[in-house]
């Protein structure tokens, strides 16, 4: 939550809180902490009630629909059976998009005379190193 604040900004916020609340600042902080504890307890109780109702051990992270289906409704075989046809479609689509991207690069290089001049100058000065093979993404990475 406070990842994008540096120490100076946090110090200014604390000084501002001290100016606004004055002597009541310790009470305000304790009330805020008590509220956070109560919210955590309510979330724990809700997940416990849900676990009892469903008859399975469920965590708060499991309530995401994708994770819930994957963990509680699908077996490994079912998941692989669903994933297999989609993986083939994803791979073919990915290769088509890569081919179109390369074709567009070639067209852009042919149209732009400066790019051709830079390319010929770069090949005259030093040999280009062989490009490293790109890691092949899978369907899981895209979802």
PDB file of C-alpha atoms in Angstrom:
ATOM      1  CA  UNK A   1       0.000   0.000   0.000  1.00  0.00           C
ATOM      2  CA  UNK A   2       2.793   2.401   0.847  1.00  0.00           C
ATOM      3  CA  UNK A   3       5.225   0.990  -1.732  1.00  0.00           C
ATOM      4  CA  UNK A   4       5.225   4.126  -3.862  1.00  0.00           C
ATOM      5  CA  UNK A   5       5.879   6.532  -0.962  1.00  0.00           C
ATOM      6  CA  UNK A   6       9.399   7.474   0.046  1.00  0.00           C
ATOM      7  CA  UNK A   7      10.528   8.357   3.583  1.00  0.00           C
ATOM      8  CA  UNK A   8      10.009  12.096   3.118  1.00  0.00           C
ATOM      9  CA  UNK A   9       6.399  11.643   2.035  1.00  0.00           C
ATOM     10  CA  UNK A  10       5.682   9.286   4.943  1.00  0.00           C
ATOM     11  CA  UNK A  11       7.243  11.827   7.331  1.00  0.00           C
ATOM     12  CA  UNK A  12       5.087  14.621   5.898  1.00  0.00           C
ATOM     13  CA  UNK A  13       1.981  12.441   6.289  1.00  0.00           C
ATOM     14  CA  UNK A  14       2.874  11.691   9.917  1.00  0.00           C
ATOM     15  CA  UNK A  15       3.475  15.386  10.605  1.00  0.00           C
ATOM     16  CA  UNK A  16       0.165  16.253   8.955  1.00  0.00           C
ATOM     17  CA  UNK A  17      -1.615  13.602  11.055  1.00  0.00           C
ATOM     18  CA  UNK A  18      -0.002  15.034  14.184  1.00  0.00           C
ATOM     19  CA  UNK A  19      -1.173  18.543  13.266  1.00  0.00           C
ATOM     20  CA  UNK A  20      -4.727  17.401  12.477  1.00  0.00           C
ATOM     21  CA  UNK A  21      -5.320  15.050  15.400  1.00  0.00           C
ATOM     22  CA  UNK A  22      -2.933  16.543  17.979  1.00  0.00           C
ATOM     23  CA  UNK A  23      -3.161  14.814  21.351  1.00  0.00           C
ATOM     24  CA  UNK A  24      -5.811  12.390  20.069  1.00  0.00           C
ATOM     25  CA  UNK A  25      -3.370  10.759  17.605  1.00  0.00           C
ATOM     26  CA  UNK A  26      -2.565   7.695  19.810  1.00  0.00           C
ATOM     27  CA  UNK A  27      -6.289   7.058  20.270  1.00  0.00           C
ATOM     28  CA  UNK A  28      -6.938   7.417  16.541  1.00  0.00           C
ATOM     29  CA  UNK A  29      -4.111   4.971  15.745  1.00  0.00           C
ATOM     30  CA  UNK A  30      -5.369   2.419  18.277  1.00  0.00           C
ATOM     31  CA  UNK A  31      -8.935   2.741  16.903  1.00  0.00           C
ATOM     32  CA  UNK A  32      -7.623   2.197  13.364  1.00  0.00           C
ATOM     33  CA  UNK A  33      -5.641  -0.875  14.400  1.00  0.00           C
ATOM     34  CA  UNK A  34      -8.653  -2.270  16.272  1.00  0.00           C
ATOM     35  CA  UNK A  35     -10.779  -1.779  13.150  1.00  0.00           C
ATOM     36  CA  UNK A  36      -8.214  -3.644  11.012  1.00  0.00           C
ATOM     37  CA  UNK A  37      -8.127  -6.514  13.535  1.00  0.00           C
ATOM     38  CA  UNK A  38     -11.942  -6.709  13.517  1.00  0.00           C
ATOM     39  CA  UNK A  39     -12.019  -6.770   9.708  1.00  0.00           C
ATOM     40  CA  UNK A  40      -9.467  -9.595   9.637  1.00  0.00           C
ATOM     41  CA  UNK A  41     -11.482 -11.545  12.204  1.00  0.00           C
ATOM     42  CA  UNK A  42     -14.660 -11.049  10.162  1.00  0.00           C
ATOM     43  CA  UNK A  43     -12.903 -12.305   7.015  1.00  0.00           C
ATOM     44  CA  UNK A  44     -11.549 -15.335   8.897  1.00  0.00           C
ATOM     45  CA  UNK A  45     -15.022 -16.121  10.283  1.00  0.00           C
ATOM     46  CA  UNK A  46     -16.610 -15.753   6.840  1.00  0.00           C
ATOM     47  CA  UNK A  47     -14.117 -18.147   5.248  1.00  0.00           C
ATOM     48  CA  UNK A  48     -14.590 -20.570   8.130  1.00  0.00           C
ATOM     49  CA  UNK A  49     -18.370 -20.474   7.688  1.00  0.00           C
ATOM     50  CA  UNK A  50     -17.999 -20.950   3.949  1.00  0.00           C
ATOM     51  CA  UNK A  51     -15.640 -23.884   4.489  1.00  0.00           C
ATOM     52  CA  UNK A  52     -18.131 -25.544   6.826  1.00  0.00           C
ATOM     53  CA  UNK A  53     -21.015 -24.987   4.403  1.00  0.00           C
ATOM     54  CA  UNK A  54     -19.109 -26.334   1.407  1.00  0.00           C
ATOM     55  CA  UNK A  55     -17.554 -29.161   3.391  1.00  0.00           C
ATOM     56  CA  UNK A  56     -14.036 -28.405   2.190  1.00  0.00           C
ATOM     57  CA  UNK A  57     -11.030 -26.485   3.441  1.00  0.00           C
ATOM     58  CA  UNK A  58     -11.155 -23.142   1.681  1.00  0.00           C
ATOM     59  CA  UNK A  59      -8.839 -20.152   1.918  1.00  0.00           C
ATOM     60  CA  UNK A  60      -9.565 -16.534   1.056  1.00  0.00           C
ATOM     61  CA  UNK A  61      -7.357 -16.804  -2.062  1.00  0.00           C
ATOM     62  CA  UNK A  62      -9.459 -19.751  -3.247  1.00  0.00           C
ATOM     63  CA  UNK A  63     -12.512 -17.532  -3.664  1.00  0.00           C
ATOM     64  CA  UNK A  64     -11.240 -16.261  -7.013  1.00  0.00           C
ATOM     65  CA  UNK A  65     -13.500 -18.067  -9.523  1.00  0.00           C
ATOM     66  CA  UNK A  66     -10.631 -19.449 -11.604  1.00  0.00           C
ATOM     67  CA  UNK A  67      -8.775 -20.784  -8.559  1.00  0.00           C
ATOM     68  CA  UNK A  68     -12.000 -22.159  -7.024  1.00  0.00           C
ATOM     69  CA  UNK A  69     -12.903 -24.143 -10.144  1.00  0.00           C
ATOM     70  CA  UNK A  70      -9.362 -25.383 -10.596  1.00  0.00           C
ATOM     71  CA  UNK A  71      -9.022 -26.537  -6.989  1.00  0.00           C
ATOM     72  CA  UNK A  72     -12.480 -27.836  -6.086  1.00  0.00           C
ATOM     73  CA  UNK A  73     -14.340 -28.800  -9.240  1.00  0.00           C
ATOM     74  CA  UNK A  74     -11.784 -30.030 -11.776  1.00  0.00           C
ATOM     75  CA  UNK A  75      -9.441 -32.966 -11.468  1.00  0.00           C
ATOM     76  CA  UNK A  76      -6.009 -32.892 -13.112  1.00  0.00           C
ATOM     77  CA  UNK A  77      -7.292 -35.003 -16.017  1.00  0.00           C
ATOM     78  CA  UNK A  78     -10.277 -32.691 -16.568  1.00  0.00           C
ATOM     79  CA  UNK A  79      -8.053 -29.641 -16.536  1.00  0.00           C
ATOM     80  CA  UNK A  80      -5.650 -31.186 -19.050  1.00  0.00           C
ATOM     81  CA  UNK A  81      -8.550 -32.239 -21.285  1.00  0.00           C
ATOM     82  CA  UNK A  82      -9.843 -28.664 -21.324  1.00  0.00           C
ATOM     83  CA  UNK A  83      -6.394 -27.148 -21.775  1.00  0.00           C
ATOM     84  CA  UNK A  84      -5.220 -29.410 -24.634  1.00  0.00           C
ATOM     85  CA  UNK A  85      -7.383 -28.031 -27.488  1.00  0.00           C
ATOM     86  CA  UNK A  86      -6.916 -24.479 -26.278  1.00  0.00           C
ATOM     87  CA  UNK A  87      -3.133 -24.899 -26.193  1.00  0.00           C
ATOM     88  CA  UNK A  88      -3.115 -25.894 -29.874  1.00  0.00           C
ATOM     89  CA  UNK A  89      -5.243 -22.907 -30.835  1.00  0.00           C
ATOM     90  CA  UNK A  90      -3.039 -20.611 -28.769  1.00  0.00           C
ATOM     91  CA  UNK A  91       0.165 -21.943 -30.355  1.00  0.00           C
ATOM     92  CA  UNK A  92      -1.148 -21.571 -33.914  1.00  0.00           C
ATOM     93  CA  UNK A  93      -2.454 -18.072 -33.205  1.00  0.00           C
ATOM     94  CA  UNK A  94       0.854 -17.094 -31.652  1.00  0.00           C
ATOM     95  CA  UNK A  95       2.818 -18.324 -34.666  1.00  0.00           C
ATOM     96  CA  UNK A  96       0.440 -16.473 -37.039  1.00  0.00           C
ATOM     97  CA  UNK A  97       0.836 -13.235 -35.099  1.00  0.00           C
ATOM     98  CA  UNK A  98       4.614 -13.647 -35.065  1.00  0.00           C
ATOM     99  CA  UNK A  99       4.608 -14.182 -38.834  1.00  0.00           C
ATOM    100  CA  UNK A 100       2.497 -11.072 -39.396  1.00  0.00           C
ATOM    101  CA  UNK A 101       4.773  -9.079 -37.113  1.00  0.00           C
ATOM    102  CA  UNK A 102       7.861 -10.151 -39.075  1.00  0.00           C
ATOM    103  CA  UNK A 103       6.142  -9.332 -42.387  1.00  0.00           C
ATOM    104  CA  UNK A 104       5.243  -5.863 -41.107  1.00  0.00           C
ATOM    105  CA  UNK A 105       8.856  -5.303 -40.027  1.00  0.00           C
ATOM    106  CA  UNK A 106      10.083  -6.233 -43.513  1.00  0.00           C
ATOM    107  CA  UNK A 107       7.584  -3.871 -45.152  1.00  0.00           C
ATOM    108  CA  UNK A 108       8.540  -1.059 -42.796  1.00  0.00           C
ATOM    109  CA  UNK A 109      12.239  -1.595 -43.522  1.00  0.00           C
ATOM    110  CA  UNK A 110      11.601  -1.515 -47.275  1.00  0.00           C
ATOM    111  CA  UNK A 111       9.545   1.685 -47.013  1.00  0.00           C
ATOM    112  CA  UNK A 112      11.910   3.621 -44.731  1.00  0.00           C
ATOM    113  CA  UNK A 113      15.178   4.353 -46.593  1.00  0.00           C
ATOM    114  CA  UNK A 114      16.904   5.489 -43.376  1.00  0.00           C
ATOM    115  CA  UNK A 115      16.309   2.106 -41.760  1.00  0.00           C
ATOM    116  CA  UNK A 116      17.871   0.352 -44.742  1.00  0.00           C
ATOM    117  CA  UNK A 117      20.887   2.694 -44.588  1.00  0.00           C
ATOM    118  CA  UNK A 118      21.305   2.072 -40.853  1.00  0.00           C
ATOM    119  CA  UNK A 119      20.936  -1.649 -41.350  1.00  0.00           C
ATOM    120  CA  UNK A 120      23.598  -1.752 -44.070  1.00  0.00           C
ATOM    121  CA  UNK A 121      25.921   0.444 -41.969  1.00  0.00           C
ATOM    122  CA  UNK A 122      25.466  -1.838 -38.974  1.00  0.00           C
ATOM    123  CA  UNK A 123      26.257  -4.957 -40.977  1.00  0.00           C
ATOM    124  CA  UNK A 124      29.346  -3.327 -42.542  1.00  0.00           C
ATOM    125  CA  UNK A 125      30.922  -2.394 -39.198  1.00  0.00           C
ATOM    126  CA  UNK A 126      30.446  -5.554 -37.178  1.00  0.00           C
ATOM    127  CA  UNK A 127      28.777  -8.902 -37.638  1.00  0.00           C
ATOM    128  CA  UNK A 128      25.521  -9.145 -35.760  1.00  0.00           C
ATOM    129  CA  UNK A 129      25.468 -11.737 -32.998  1.00  0.00           C
ATOM    130  CA  UNK A 130      23.019 -14.567 -33.405  1.00  0.00           C
ATOM    131  CA  UNK A 131      19.777 -13.732 -31.629  1.00  0.00           C
ATOM    132  CA  UNK A 132      18.976 -15.782 -28.582  1.00  0.00           C
ATOM    133  CA  UNK A 133      15.893 -17.948 -29.007  1.00  0.00           C
ATOM    134  CA  UNK A 134      12.896 -16.399 -27.312  1.00  0.00           C
ATOM    135  CA  UNK A 135      11.213 -18.484 -24.624  1.00  0.00           C
ATOM    136  CA  UNK A 136       8.074 -20.050 -25.961  1.00  0.00           C
ATOM    137  CA  UNK A 137       5.056 -18.821 -24.007  1.00  0.00           C
ATOM    138  CA  UNK A 138       2.345 -21.249 -23.104  1.00  0.00           C
ATOM    139  CA  UNK A 139      -1.379 -20.868 -22.744  1.00  0.00           C
ATOM    140  CA  UNK A 140      -0.973 -20.656 -18.944  1.00  0.00           C
ATOM    141  CA  UNK A 141       1.245 -17.587 -19.268  1.00  0.00           C
ATOM    142  CA  UNK A 142      -1.389 -15.742 -21.261  1.00  0.00           C
ATOM    143  CA  UNK A 143      -4.234 -16.406 -18.814  1.00  0.00           C
TER     144      UNK A 143
END
